[in-house]
Amino acid sequence: MKVHHVLFAAALSLNMTAALAQDAHAHEPGHDGRIVLALTPDERAMILDEMRLFLDGVQKMTGALGQQDMPAVADAARGLGQKMAHAVPPALRAKLPAEFRQLGFSVHRDFDQIALDAGSMQDVSYSLTQLSATLQKCVSCHAMYQIQTPAFSARH
Ligand code: HEC
């Protein structure tokens, strides 16, 4: 009976080690030192789609700021706010580190704030300062993470 217990405990701890090793593998550093998010091609495409929307919105905002067109600044910023953050499928959500998700949420929240302030303050340089602080979050996330599709590459 006692032997069974020990074996069971050993099997459990092996499982735990395997699970921990797998988790570490999912977020191991890539060749350039950034943390690798191991995703499926569809998950990668979903994230990169959102990223291109970010860049598109930022381009619109800077254009509108140059024209001092504050309603257009507010519109472009609002488009990148919380309403853009669509529901993340649970399988993808589970693969994204908490810091990654928090950084993403905080960028969406920033854009909502920029939209509100652009409307109420009508101050180009204030909006630019806010935009610069938000772009710093884009920079931080890109410095920290990269996406790879290992299962897909292994098959090709
Ligand atoms: C929470 C993390 C995170 C934030 C915040 C973030 N990005 Fe990204 N972005 C990524 C990752 C990860 C990639 C893929 C990088 C890789 O695999 O090398 C990416 C890729 C991109 C790409 C490339 C898209 C493509 O089709 O290849 C663009 C453009 C981009 N981001 C723009 C932005 C802009 C602009 C912001 C801020 C307004 C932003 N991102 C904020 C994580 C983030």
Coordinates of N, CA and C and ligand atoms in Angstrom, one line a residue:
M1 N 0.8 -1.2 0.0 CA 0.0 0.0 0.0 C 0.9 1.3 0.0
K2 N 1.9 1.2 0.9 CA 2.8 2.3 1.0 C 3.5 2.6 -0.3
V3 N 4.0 1.4 -0.9 CA 4.7 1.5 -2.2 C 3.8 2.2 -3.3
H4 N 2.6 1.8 -3.3 CA 1.6 2.4 -4.2 C 1.6 3.9 -4.1
H5 N 1.5 4.3 -2.8 CA 1.5 5.8 -2.5 C 2.7 6.5 -3.1
V6 N 3.8 5.9 -2.9 CA 5.1 6.5 -3.3 C 5.1 6.6 -4.8
L7 N 4.7 5.5 -5.4 CA 4.7 5.5 -6.9 C 3.7 6.6 -7.4
F8 N 2.6 6.6 -6.8 CA 1.6 7.6 -7.2 C 2.1 9.0 -7.1
A9 N 2.8 9.2 -6.0 CA 3.4 10.5 -5.7 C 4.4 10.8 -6.8
A10 N 5.3 9.8 -7.1 CA 6.3 10.0 -8.1 C 5.7 10.3 -9.4
A11 N 4.6 9.6 -9.8 CA 4.0 9.9 -11.1 C 3.4 11.3 -11.1
L12 N 2.8 11.7 -10.0 CA 2.3 13.0 -9.9 C 3.3 14.1 -10.2
S13 N 4.5 13.9 -9.5 CA 5.5 14.9 -9.6 C 6.1 14.9 -11.0
L14 N 6.2 13.7 -11.6 CA 6.7 13.7 -13.0 C 5.7 14.5 -13.9
N15 N 4.4 14.3 -13.7 CA 3.4 15.1 -14.5 C 3.6 16.6 -14.3
M16 N 3.8 16.9 -13.0 CA 4.0 18.3 -12.7 C 5.2 18.9 -13.4
T17 N 6.3 18.1 -13.4 CA 7.5 18.6 -14.0 C 7.3 18.8 -15.5
A18 N 6.6 17.8 -16.1 CA 6.4 17.8 -17.5 C 5.5 19.1 -17.8
A19 N 4.5 19.3 -17.0 CA 3.6 20.5 -17.2 C 4.4 21.8 -17.1
L20 N 5.2 21.8 -16.1 CA 6.0 23.1 -15.9 C 7.0 23.3 -17.0
A21 N 7.6 22.2 -17.5 CA 8.6 22.3 -18.6 C 7.9 22.8 -19.8
Q22 N 6.6 22.2 -20.1 CA 5.9 22.6 -21.2 C 5.5 24.1 -21.2
D23 N 5.1 24.6 -20.0 CA 4.7 25.9 -19.8 C 6.0 26.9 -20.1
A24 N 7.1 26.4 -19.6 CA 8.3 27.2 -19.8 C 8.6 27.3 -21.3
H25 N 8.4 26.1 -21.9 CA 8.7 26.1 -23.4 C 7.9 27.0 -24.1
A26 N 6.6 27.2 -23.7 CA 5.7 28.0 -24.5 C 6.1 29.5 -24.4
H27 N 6.8 29.9 -23.4 CA 7.3 31.3 -23.2 C 8.8 31.4 -23.2
E28 N 9.5 30.5 -23.9 CA 10.9 30.6 -23.8 C 11.4 31.7 -24.7
P29 N 12.7 32.3 -24.4 CA 13.2 33.4 -25.2 C 13.5 32.9 -26.6
G30 N 13.2 33.7 -27.6 CA 13.5 33.4 -29.0 C 15.0 33.8 -29.3
H31 N 15.3 33.7 -30.6 CA 16.7 34.0 -31.0 C 17.1 35.4 -30.6
D32 N 16.2 36.3 -30.7 CA 16.6 37.7 -30.4 C 16.3 38.1 -28.9
G33 N 16.1 37.1 -28.1 CA 15.9 37.4 -26.7 C 14.5 37.7 -26.2
R34 N 13.6 38.0 -27.2 CA 12.2 38.3 -26.8 C 11.5 37.0 -26.4
I35 N 10.5 37.2 -25.6 CA 9.7 36.0 -25.2 C 8.8 35.6 -26.4
V36 N 8.9 34.2 -26.6 CA 8.1 33.7 -27.7 C 6.7 33.3 -27.3
L37 N 5.7 33.9 -28.0 CA 4.3 33.4 -27.8 C 4.1 32.4 -28.9
A38 N 3.9 31.1 -28.5 CA 3.7 30.0 -29.5 C 2.2 29.9 -29.8
L39 N 1.8 30.4 -31.0 CA 0.4 30.4 -31.4 C 0.2 29.6 -32.7
T40 N -1.1 29.4 -32.9 CA -1.5 28.9 -34.2 C -1.4 30.0 -35.3
P41 N -1.4 29.6 -36.6 CA -1.4 30.6 -37.6 C -2.6 31.5 -37.5
D42 N -3.8 31.0 -37.2 CA -5.0 31.8 -37.1 C -4.9 32.8 -36.0
E43 N -4.4 32.3 -34.8 CA -4.2 33.2 -33.7 C -3.2 34.4 -34.0
R44 N -2.2 34.0 -34.7 CA -1.2 35.0 -35.0 C -1.8 36.0 -36.0
A45 N -2.6 35.5 -36.9 CA -3.2 36.4 -37.9 C -4.2 37.4 -37.2
M46 N -4.9 36.9 -36.2 CA -5.9 37.7 -35.4 C -5.1 38.8 -34.7
I47 N -4.0 38.5 -34.1 CA -3.3 39.5 -33.3 C -2.7 40.5 -34.3
L48 N -2.1 40.0 -35.4 CA -1.4 41.0 -36.4 C -2.5 41.9 -37.0
D49 N -3.7 41.4 -37.3 CA -4.8 42.2 -37.8 C -5.0 43.4 -36.9
E50 N -5.1 43.1 -35.6 CA -5.4 44.1 -34.6 C -4.2 45.1 -34.6
M51 N -3.0 44.6 -34.7 CA -1.8 45.5 -34.7 C -1.9 46.5 -35.9
R52 N -2.3 46.0 -37.1 CA -2.3 46.8 -38.3 C -3.4 47.9 -38.1
L53 N -4.5 47.5 -37.4 CA -5.5 48.5 -37.1 C -4.9 49.6 -36.2
F54 N -4.1 49.2 -35.2 CA -3.4 50.2 -34.3 C -2.6 51.2 -35.2
L55 N -1.8 50.6 -36.1 CA -0.9 51.5 -36.8 C -1.8 52.4 -37.7
D56 N -2.8 51.9 -38.3 CA -3.7 52.7 -39.2 C -4.3 53.8 -38.4
G57 N -4.8 53.5 -37.2 CA -5.5 54.5 -36.3 C -4.5 55.6 -35.9
V58 N -3.2 55.2 -35.6 CA -2.2 56.1 -35.1 C -1.9 57.1 -36.3
Q59 N -1.8 56.5 -37.5 CA -1.5 57.3 -38.7 C -2.7 58.4 -38.9
K60 N -3.9 57.9 -38.7 CA -5.0 58.9 -38.9 C -5.0 60.0 -37.8
M61 N -4.6 59.5 -36.6 CA -4.5 60.5 -35.5 C -3.5 61.6 -35.8
T62 N -2.3 61.1 -36.2 CA -1.2 62.1 -36.4 C -1.6 63.0 -37.6
G63 N -2.2 62.5 -38.6 CA -2.7 63.3 -39.7 C -3.7 64.4 -39.2
A64 N -4.6 63.9 -38.4 CA -5.6 64.9 -37.9 C -5.0 65.9 -36.9
L65 N -4.0 65.5 -36.2 CA -3.4 66.4 -35.2 C -2.6 67.5 -36.0
G66 N -2.0 67.1 -37.1 CA -1.3 68.1 -38.0 C -2.3 69.1 -38.6
Q67 N -3.5 68.7 -38.8 CA -4.6 69.6 -39.3 C -5.3 70.3 -38.2
Q68 N -4.9 70.0 -37.0 CA -5.7 70.5 -35.8 C -7.1 70.2 -35.9
D69 N -7.5 69.1 -36.4 CA -8.9 68.6 -36.6 C -9.2 67.7 -35.4
M70 N -9.6 68.4 -34.2 CA -9.7 67.6 -33.0 C -10.9 66.6 -33.1
P71 N -12.0 66.9 -33.7 CA -13.1 65.8 -33.8 C -12.5 64.6 -34.5
A72 N -11.7 64.8 -35.6 CA -11.1 63.6 -36.3 C -10.1 62.9 -35.4
V73 N -9.4 63.6 -34.6 CA -8.4 63.0 -33.7 C -9.2 62.1 -32.7
A74 N -10.3 62.7 -32.2 CA -11.2 61.9 -31.2 C -11.7 60.7 -31.9
D75 N -12.2 60.8 -33.1 CA -12.8 59.7 -33.8 C -11.8 58.6 -34.0
A76 N -10.6 58.9 -34.5 CA -9.6 57.9 -34.7 C -9.2 57.2 -33.4
A77 N -9.0 58.0 -32.3 CA -8.6 57.5 -31.0 C -9.7 56.5 -30.5
R78 N -11.0 57.0 -30.7 CA -12.1 56.1 -30.1 C -12.1 54.8 -30.8
G79 N -11.7 54.8 -32.1 CA -11.7 53.5 -32.9 C -10.7 52.5 -32.3
L80 N -9.7 53.0 -31.6 CA -8.7 52.1 -31.0 C -9.0 51.8 -29.5
G81 N -10.1 52.3 -29.1 CA -10.4 52.2 -27.6 C -11.0 50.8 -27.3
Q82 N -11.6 50.7 -26.2 CA -12.1 49.4 -25.6 C -13.1 48.8 -26.6
K83 N -13.8 49.6 -27.5 CA -14.7 48.9 -28.4 C -14.0 48.1 -29.4
M84 N -12.8 48.4 -29.7 CA -12.0 47.6 -30.6 C -11.6 46.2 -30.0
A85 N -11.4 46.2 -28.7 CA -11.0 45.0 -28.0 C -12.1 44.0 -28.0
H86 N -12.1 43.2 -29.1 CA -13.1 42.1 -29.2 C -12.8 41.0 -28.3
A87 N -13.8 40.1 -28.1 CA -13.6 39.0 -27.2 C -12.4 38.1 -27.7
V88 N -11.5 37.8 -26.8 CA -10.3 36.9 -27.2 C -10.8 35.5 -27.0
P89 N -10.7 34.6 -28.0 CA -11.1 33.2 -27.9 C -10.3 32.6 -26.7
P90 N -11.0 31.8 -25.8 CA -10.4 31.3 -24.6 C -9.1 30.6 -24.8
A91 N -9.0 29.8 -26.0 CA -7.7 29.1 -26.2 C -6.6 30.0 -26.4
L92 N -6.8 31.2 -27.1 CA -5.8 32.2 -27.3 C -5.5 32.9 -26.0
R93 N -6.5 33.3 -25.3 CA -6.4 34.0 -24.0 C -5.4 33.2 -23.1
A94 N -5.6 31.9 -23.0 CA -4.8 31.0 -22.1 C -3.4 31.0 -22.5
K95 N -3.0 31.3 -23.8 CA -1.6 31.3 -24.2 C -1.0 32.7 -24.0
L96 N -1.7 33.7 -23.7 CA -1.1 35.0 -23.5 C -0.8 35.3 -22.1
P97 N 0.4 35.7 -21.8 CA 0.8 36.0 -20.4 C 0.0 37.2 -19.9
A98 N -0.3 37.2 -18.6 CA -1.1 38.2 -18.0 C -0.5 39.6 -18.3
E99 N 0.8 39.8 -18.2 CA 1.4 41.1 -18.5 C 1.0 41.6 -19.9
F100 N 1.1 40.6 -20.8 CA 0.8 41.0 -22.2 C -0.7 41.5 -22.3
R101 N -1.6 40.7 -21.7 CA -3.0 41.1 -21.8 C -3.2 42.5 -21.1
Q102 N -2.6 42.7 -20.0 CA -2.7 44.0 -19.2 C -2.2 45.1 -20.1
L103 N -1.1 44.9 -20.7 CA -0.5 46.0 -21.6 C -1.5 46.3 -22.7
G104 N -2.1 45.3 -23.3 CA -3.0 45.4 -24.4 C -4.3 46.2 -23.9
F105 N -4.8 45.8 -22.8 CA -6.0 46.6 -22.2 C -5.6 48.0 -22.0
S106 N -4.5 48.2 -21.4 CA -4.1 49.6 -21.0 C -4.0 50.5 -22.2
V107 N -3.5 49.9 -23.3 CA -3.4 50.7 -24.6 C -4.8 51.1 -25.1
H108 N -5.8 50.1 -25.0 CA -7.1 50.5 -25.4 C -7.7 51.5 -24.5
R109 N -7.5 51.4 -23.2 CA -8.0 52.4 -22.3 C -7.4 53.8 -22.6
D110 N -6.1 53.8 -22.9 CA -5.5 55.1 -23.2 C -6.1 55.8 -24.4
F111 N -6.5 55.0 -25.4 CA -7.0 55.6 -26.6 C -8.4 56.2 -26.3
D112 N -9.2 55.5 -25.4 CA -10.5 56.1 -25.0 C -10.3 57.4 -24.3
Q113 N -9.2 57.5 -23.4 CA -9.0 58.7 -22.7 C -8.5 59.8 -23.7
I114 N -7.6 59.5 -24.6 CA -7.2 60.5 -25.6 C -8.4 61.0 -26.4
A115 N -9.3 60.1 -26.7 CA -10.5 60.6 -27.5 C -11.3 61.6 -26.6
L116 N -11.6 61.3 -25.4 CA -12.3 62.2 -24.5 C -11.6 63.5 -24.4
D117 N -10.3 63.5 -24.1 CA -9.6 64.7 -23.9 C -9.4 65.5 -25.1
A118 N -9.3 64.9 -26.3 CA -9.2 65.6 -27.6 C -10.5 66.4 -27.8
G119 N -11.6 65.8 -27.4 CA -12.9 66.5 -27.5 C -13.1 67.6 -26.6
S120 N -12.7 67.4 -25.3 CA -12.9 68.4 -24.3 C -11.9 69.5 -24.2
M121 N -10.6 69.2 -24.5 CA -9.5 70.2 -24.3 C -9.1 70.8 -25.6
Q122 N -9.3 70.1 -26.7 CA -8.9 70.7 -28.0 C -7.5 71.2 -28.0
D123 N -6.6 70.4 -27.4 CA -5.2 70.9 -27.3 C -4.3 69.9 -28.0
V124 N -3.7 70.3 -29.2 CA -2.9 69.4 -30.0 C -1.7 68.9 -29.2
S125 N -1.0 69.8 -28.5 CA 0.2 69.3 -27.9 C -0.1 68.4 -26.7
Y126 N -1.2 68.6 -26.0 CA -1.6 67.7 -24.9 C -1.9 66.3 -25.5
S127 N -2.7 66.3 -26.7 CA -3.0 65.0 -27.3 C -1.7 64.3 -27.8
L128 N -0.8 65.1 -28.3 CA 0.5 64.4 -28.8 C 1.3 63.8 -27.6
T129 N 1.3 64.5 -26.5 CA 2.0 64.0 -25.3 C 1.3 62.7 -24.9
Q130 N 0.0 62.7 -24.9 CA -0.7 61.4 -24.5 C -0.4 60.3 -25.5
L131 N -0.4 60.7 -26.8 CA -0.2 59.7 -27.8 C 1.2 59.1 -27.7
S132 N 2.2 60.0 -27.4 CA 3.6 59.5 -27.2 C 3.7 58.5 -26.1
A133 N 3.0 58.8 -25.0 CA 3.1 57.9 -23.8 C 2.5 56.6 -24.2
T134 N 1.4 56.6 -25.0 CA 0.8 55.3 -25.4 C 1.7 54.6 -26.3
L135 N 2.3 55.3 -27.3 CA 3.2 54.6 -28.2 C 4.3 53.9 -27.5
Q136 N 4.7 54.5 -26.3 CA 5.8 53.9 -25.5 C 5.3 52.5 -25.1
K137 N 4.0 52.3 -24.9 CA 3.6 50.9 -24.5 C 3.6 50.0 -25.7
C138 N 3.4 50.5 -26.9 CA 3.6 49.7 -28.1 C 5.0 49.2 -28.1
V139 N 5.9 50.2 -27.9 CA 7.4 49.9 -28.0 C 7.8 48.9 -26.9
S140 N 7.3 49.0 -25.7 CA 7.6 48.1 -24.6 C 7.2 46.7 -25.0
C141 N 5.9 46.6 -25.5 CA 5.4 45.2 -25.8 C 6.2 44.6 -26.9
H142 N 6.5 45.3 -27.9 CA 7.3 44.8 -29.0 C 8.7 44.4 -28.6
A143 N 9.2 45.1 -27.7 CA 10.6 44.8 -27.2 C 10.6 43.5 -26.4
M144 N 9.4 43.1 -25.9 CA 9.3 42.0 -24.9 C 8.9 40.7 -25.6
Y145 N 8.0 40.8 -26.6 CA 7.3 39.6 -27.1 C 7.5 39.4 -28.6
Q146 N 7.5 38.2 -29.1 CA 7.4 37.9 -30.5 C 6.5 36.7 -30.6
I147 N 5.9 36.5 -31.8 CA 5.0 35.4 -32.1 C 5.7 34.4 -33.0
Q148 N 5.5 33.1 -32.6 CA 5.9 32.1 -33.5 C 4.8 31.1 -33.6
T149 N 4.9 30.3 -34.7 CA 3.9 29.3 -34.9 C 4.6 27.9 -35.1
P150 N 5.1 27.4 -34.0 CA 6.0 26.2 -34.0 C 5.4 25.0 -34.6
A151 N 4.1 24.7 -34.2 CA 3.5 23.5 -34.7 C 3.4 23.5 -36.2
F152 N 3.1 24.7 -36.7 CA 2.9 24.9 -38.2 C 4.2 24.8 -38.9
S153 N 5.3 25.4 -38.3 CA 6.6 25.3 -39.0 C 7.1 23.9 -39.0
A154 N 6.8 23.1 -37.9 CA 7.3 21.8 -37.8 C 6.7 20.9 -39.0
R155 N 5.5 21.2 -39.4 CA 4.9 20.4 -40.4 C 5.3 20.9 -41.8
H156 N 6.1 22.0 -41.9 CA 6.4 22.4 -43.3 C 7.9 22.5 -43.5
Ligands
HEC1 C1 0.5 43.7 -25.6 C2 1.5 43.7 -26.5 C3 1.5 44.7 -27.7 C4 1.1 46.0 -27.7 C5 0.6 46.8 -26.6 C6 1.2 46.4 -29.1 N1 1.7 45.4 -29.9 FE1 2.0 45.5 -31.9 N2 2.6 43.5 -31.9 C7 2.8 42.8 -30.8 C8 3.4 41.5 -31.2 C9 3.7 40.3 -30.2 C10 3.6 41.5 -32.5 C11 4.3 40.5 -33.4 C12 5.8 40.7 -33.3 C13 6.6 39.6 -33.8 O1 6.2 38.4 -33.9 O2 7.8 39.8 -34.2 C14 3.1 42.9 -33.0 C15 3.2 43.3 -34.3 C16 2.8 44.6 -34.7 C17 2.8 45.0 -36.1 C18 3.2 44.2 -37.3 C19 1.9 43.7 -37.9 C20 2.0 42.7 -39.1 O3 1.1 42.5 -39.8 O4 3.1 42.1 -39.2 C21 2.4 46.4 -36.1 C22 2.3 47.3 -37.3 C23 2.2 46.7 -34.7 N3 2.4 45.6 -33.9 C24 1.7 48.0 -34.3 C25 1.4 48.3 -32.9 C26 1.1 49.6 -32.5 C27 1.0 50.9 -33.4 C28 0.8 49.5 -31.2 C29 0.4 50.6 -30.2 C30 -0.7 51.5 -30.5 C31 1.0 48.1 -30.8 N4 1.4 47.4 -31.9 C32 0.9 47.7 -29.5 C33 2.4 43.1 -29.5 C34 1.9 44.3 -29.1

